[in-house]
C-alpha positions as protocol buffer text, in pm:
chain_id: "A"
residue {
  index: 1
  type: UNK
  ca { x: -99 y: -1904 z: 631 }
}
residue {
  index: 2
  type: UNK
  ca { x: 212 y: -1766 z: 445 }
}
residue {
  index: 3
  type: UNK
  ca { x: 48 y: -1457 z: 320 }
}
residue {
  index: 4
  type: UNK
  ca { x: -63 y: -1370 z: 678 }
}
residue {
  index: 5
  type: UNK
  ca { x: 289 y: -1412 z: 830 }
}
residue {
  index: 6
  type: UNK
  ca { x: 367 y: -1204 z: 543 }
}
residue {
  index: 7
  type: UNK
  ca { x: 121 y: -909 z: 643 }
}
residue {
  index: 8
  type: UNK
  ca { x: 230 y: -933 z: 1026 }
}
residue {
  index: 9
  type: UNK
  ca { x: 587 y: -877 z: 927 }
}
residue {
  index: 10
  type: UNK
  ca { x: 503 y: -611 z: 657 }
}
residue {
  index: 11
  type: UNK
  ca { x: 301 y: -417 z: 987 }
}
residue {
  index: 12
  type: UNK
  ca { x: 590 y: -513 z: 1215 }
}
residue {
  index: 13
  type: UNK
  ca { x: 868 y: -341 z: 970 }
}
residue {
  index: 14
  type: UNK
  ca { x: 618 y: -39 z: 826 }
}
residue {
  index: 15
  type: UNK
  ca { x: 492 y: 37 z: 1224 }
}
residue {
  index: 16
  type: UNK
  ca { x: 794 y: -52 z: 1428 }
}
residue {
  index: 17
  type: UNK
  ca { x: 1113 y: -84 z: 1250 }
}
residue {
  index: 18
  type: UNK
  ca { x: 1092 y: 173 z: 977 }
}
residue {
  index: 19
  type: UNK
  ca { x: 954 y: 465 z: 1236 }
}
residue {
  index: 20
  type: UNK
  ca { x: 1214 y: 356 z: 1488 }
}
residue {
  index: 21
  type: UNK
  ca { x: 1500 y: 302 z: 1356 }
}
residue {
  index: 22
  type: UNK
  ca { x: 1510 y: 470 z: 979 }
}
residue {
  index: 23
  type: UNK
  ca { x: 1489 y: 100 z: 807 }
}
residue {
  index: 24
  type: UNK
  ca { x: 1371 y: 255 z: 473 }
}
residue {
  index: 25
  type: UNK
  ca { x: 1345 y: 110 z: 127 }
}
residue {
  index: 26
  type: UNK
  ca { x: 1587 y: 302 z: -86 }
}
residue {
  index: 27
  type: UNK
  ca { x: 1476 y: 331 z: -469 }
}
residue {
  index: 28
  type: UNK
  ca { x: 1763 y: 271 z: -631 }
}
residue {
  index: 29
  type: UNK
  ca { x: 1610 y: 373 z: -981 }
}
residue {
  index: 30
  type: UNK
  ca { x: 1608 y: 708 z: -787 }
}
residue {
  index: 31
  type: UNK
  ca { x: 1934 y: 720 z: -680 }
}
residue {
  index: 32
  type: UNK
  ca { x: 2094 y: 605 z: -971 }
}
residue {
  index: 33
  type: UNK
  ca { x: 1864 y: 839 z: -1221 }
}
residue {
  index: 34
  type: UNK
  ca { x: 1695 y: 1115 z: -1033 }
}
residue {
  index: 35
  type: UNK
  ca { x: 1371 y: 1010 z: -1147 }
}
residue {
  index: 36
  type: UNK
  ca { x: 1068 y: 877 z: -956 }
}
residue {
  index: 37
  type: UNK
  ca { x: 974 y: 519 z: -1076 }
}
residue {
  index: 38
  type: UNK
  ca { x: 621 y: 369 z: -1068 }
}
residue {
  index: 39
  type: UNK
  ca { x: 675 y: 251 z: -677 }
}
residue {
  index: 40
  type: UNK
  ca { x: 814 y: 529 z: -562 }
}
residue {
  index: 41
  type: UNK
  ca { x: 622 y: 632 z: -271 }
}
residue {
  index: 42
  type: UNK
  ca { x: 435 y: 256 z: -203 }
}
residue {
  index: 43
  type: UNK
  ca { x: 626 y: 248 z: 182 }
}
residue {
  index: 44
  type: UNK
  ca { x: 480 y: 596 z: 260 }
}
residue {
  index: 45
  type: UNK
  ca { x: 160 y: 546 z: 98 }
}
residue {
  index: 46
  type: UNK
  ca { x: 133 y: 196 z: 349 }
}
residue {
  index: 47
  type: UNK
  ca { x: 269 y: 369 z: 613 }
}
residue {
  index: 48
  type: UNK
  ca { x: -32 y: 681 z: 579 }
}
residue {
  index: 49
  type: UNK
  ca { x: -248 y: 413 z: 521 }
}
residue {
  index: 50
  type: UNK
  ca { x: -200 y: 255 z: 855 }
}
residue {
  index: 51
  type: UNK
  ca { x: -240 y: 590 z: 1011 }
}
residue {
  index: 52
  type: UNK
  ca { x: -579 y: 626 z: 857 }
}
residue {
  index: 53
  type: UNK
  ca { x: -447 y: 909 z: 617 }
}
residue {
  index: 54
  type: UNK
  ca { x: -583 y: 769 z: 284 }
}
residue {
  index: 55
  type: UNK
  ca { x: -539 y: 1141 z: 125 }
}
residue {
  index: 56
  type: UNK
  ca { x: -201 y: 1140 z: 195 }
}
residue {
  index: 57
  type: UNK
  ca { x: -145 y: 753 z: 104 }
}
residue {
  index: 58
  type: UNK
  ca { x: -277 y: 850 z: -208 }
}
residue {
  index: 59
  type: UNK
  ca { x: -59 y: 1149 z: -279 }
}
residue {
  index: 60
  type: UNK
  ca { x: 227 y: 976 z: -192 }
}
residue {
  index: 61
  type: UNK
  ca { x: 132 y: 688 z: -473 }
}
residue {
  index: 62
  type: UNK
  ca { x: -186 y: 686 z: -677 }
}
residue {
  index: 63
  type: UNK
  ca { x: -64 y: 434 z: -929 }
}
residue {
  index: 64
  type: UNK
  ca { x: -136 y: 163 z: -618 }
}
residue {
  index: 65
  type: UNK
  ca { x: -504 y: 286 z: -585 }
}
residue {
  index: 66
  type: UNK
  ca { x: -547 y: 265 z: -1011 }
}
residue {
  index: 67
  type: UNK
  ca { x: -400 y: -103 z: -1021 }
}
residue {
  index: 68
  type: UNK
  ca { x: -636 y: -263 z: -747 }
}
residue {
  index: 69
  type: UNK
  ca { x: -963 y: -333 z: -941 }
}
residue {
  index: 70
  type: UNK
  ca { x: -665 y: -496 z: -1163 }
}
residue {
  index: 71
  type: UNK
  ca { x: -494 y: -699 z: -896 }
}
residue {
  index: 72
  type: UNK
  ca { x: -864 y: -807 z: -792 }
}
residue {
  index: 73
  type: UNK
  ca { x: -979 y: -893 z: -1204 }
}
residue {
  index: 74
  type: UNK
  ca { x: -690 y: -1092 z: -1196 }
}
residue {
  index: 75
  type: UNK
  ca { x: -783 y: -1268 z: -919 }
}
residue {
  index: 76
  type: UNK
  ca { x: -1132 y: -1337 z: -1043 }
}
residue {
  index: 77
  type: UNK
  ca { x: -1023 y: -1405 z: -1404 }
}
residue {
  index: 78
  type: UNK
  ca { x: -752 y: -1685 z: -1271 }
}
residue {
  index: 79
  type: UNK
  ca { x: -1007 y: -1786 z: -1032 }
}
residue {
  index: 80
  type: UNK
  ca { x: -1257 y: -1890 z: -1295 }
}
residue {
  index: 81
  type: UNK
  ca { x: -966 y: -1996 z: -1530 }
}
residue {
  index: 82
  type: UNK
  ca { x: -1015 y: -1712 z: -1812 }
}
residue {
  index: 83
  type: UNK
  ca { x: -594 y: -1673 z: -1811 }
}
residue {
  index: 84
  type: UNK
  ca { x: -646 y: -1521 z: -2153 }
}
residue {
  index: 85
  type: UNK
  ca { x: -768 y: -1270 z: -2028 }
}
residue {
  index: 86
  type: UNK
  ca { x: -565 y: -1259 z: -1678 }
}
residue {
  index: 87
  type: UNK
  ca { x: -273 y: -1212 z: -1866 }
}
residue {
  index: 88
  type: UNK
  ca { x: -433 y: -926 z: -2096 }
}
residue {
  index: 89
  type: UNK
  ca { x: -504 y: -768 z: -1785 }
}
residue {
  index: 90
  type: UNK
  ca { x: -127 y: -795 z: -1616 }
}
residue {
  index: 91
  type: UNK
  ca { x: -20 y: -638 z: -1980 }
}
residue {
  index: 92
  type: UNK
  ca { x: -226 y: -379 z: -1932 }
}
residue {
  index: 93
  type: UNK
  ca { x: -122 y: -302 z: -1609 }
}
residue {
  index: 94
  type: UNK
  ca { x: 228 y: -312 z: -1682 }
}
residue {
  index: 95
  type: UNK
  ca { x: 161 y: -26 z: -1945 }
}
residue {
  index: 96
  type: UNK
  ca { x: -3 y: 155 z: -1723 }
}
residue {
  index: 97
  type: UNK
  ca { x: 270 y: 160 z: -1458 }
}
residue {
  index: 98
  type: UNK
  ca { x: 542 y: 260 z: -1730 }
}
residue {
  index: 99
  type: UNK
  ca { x: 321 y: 557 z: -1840 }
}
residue {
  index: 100
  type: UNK
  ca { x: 289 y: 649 z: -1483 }
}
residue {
  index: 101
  type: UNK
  ca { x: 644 y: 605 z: -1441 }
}
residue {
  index: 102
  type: UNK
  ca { x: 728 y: 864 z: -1749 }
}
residue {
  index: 103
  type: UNK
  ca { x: 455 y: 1123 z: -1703 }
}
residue {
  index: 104
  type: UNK
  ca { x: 503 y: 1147 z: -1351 }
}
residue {
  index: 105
  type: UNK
  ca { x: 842 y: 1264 z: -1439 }
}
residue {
  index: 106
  type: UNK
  ca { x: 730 y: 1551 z: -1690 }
}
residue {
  index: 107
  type: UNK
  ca { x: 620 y: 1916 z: -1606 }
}
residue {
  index: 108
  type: UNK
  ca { x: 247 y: 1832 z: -1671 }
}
residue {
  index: 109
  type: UNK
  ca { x: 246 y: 1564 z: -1450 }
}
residue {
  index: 110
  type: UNK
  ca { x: 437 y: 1640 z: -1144 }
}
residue {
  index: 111
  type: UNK
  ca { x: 109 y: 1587 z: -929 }
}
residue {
  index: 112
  type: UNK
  ca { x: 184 y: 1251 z: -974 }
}
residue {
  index: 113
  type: UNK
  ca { x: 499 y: 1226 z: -763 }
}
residue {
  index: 114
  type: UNK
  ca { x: 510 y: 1152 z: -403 }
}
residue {
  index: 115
  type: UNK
  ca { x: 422 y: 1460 z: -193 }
}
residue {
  index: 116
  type: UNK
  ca { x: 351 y: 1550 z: 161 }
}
residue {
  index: 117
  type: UNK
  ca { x: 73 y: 1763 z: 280 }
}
């Protein structure tokens, strides 16, 4: 029940709000450094979701496409009470998104950071 009120108002501010009047998430890791953080680009990628656009939604943030067999192991491994390996799992991920985070940032892997086609 909570998590669907939760998706309603996630549409509501991603279709309505954000569009109409500018409500954006500012990344303040951005801001402050210059550099693109693991998340940067999540509230476009939803956004060009929504529209059907998963090209650009992945563009925008691929790390979010990478970490959902994750998410959904983590699921199943809580699920059937394996945390040993839950918690491996959220480790791993967490590596992942650093790495993401730094190379993104470098010369070789500036197809990583939020573009639009």
């Amino acid at each position: 029940m909570i998590g669907a009120a939760f998706l309603i108002a996630a549409l509501i501010y991603l279709k309505v709000l954000s569009p109409k009047w500018g409500l954006h998430i500012p990344c303040l890791f951005r801001e402050v450094t210059g550099f693109y953080c693991p998340g940067c680009g999540v509230t476009r990628a939803s956004l060009a979701l929504i529209d059907g656009n998963l090209y650009q939604s992945f563009r925008y943030n691929m790390l979010v496409y990478v970490l959902i067999p994750f998410f959904g192991l983590y699921i199943y491994w809580s699920y059937k009470g394996n945390r040993v390996w839950a918690e491996r799992l959220m480790i791993s991920a967490a590596i992942l998104a650093l790495l993401f985070g730094i190379i993104r940032n470098t010369e070789t892997g500036a197809f990583m950071a939020p573009v639009s086609l």
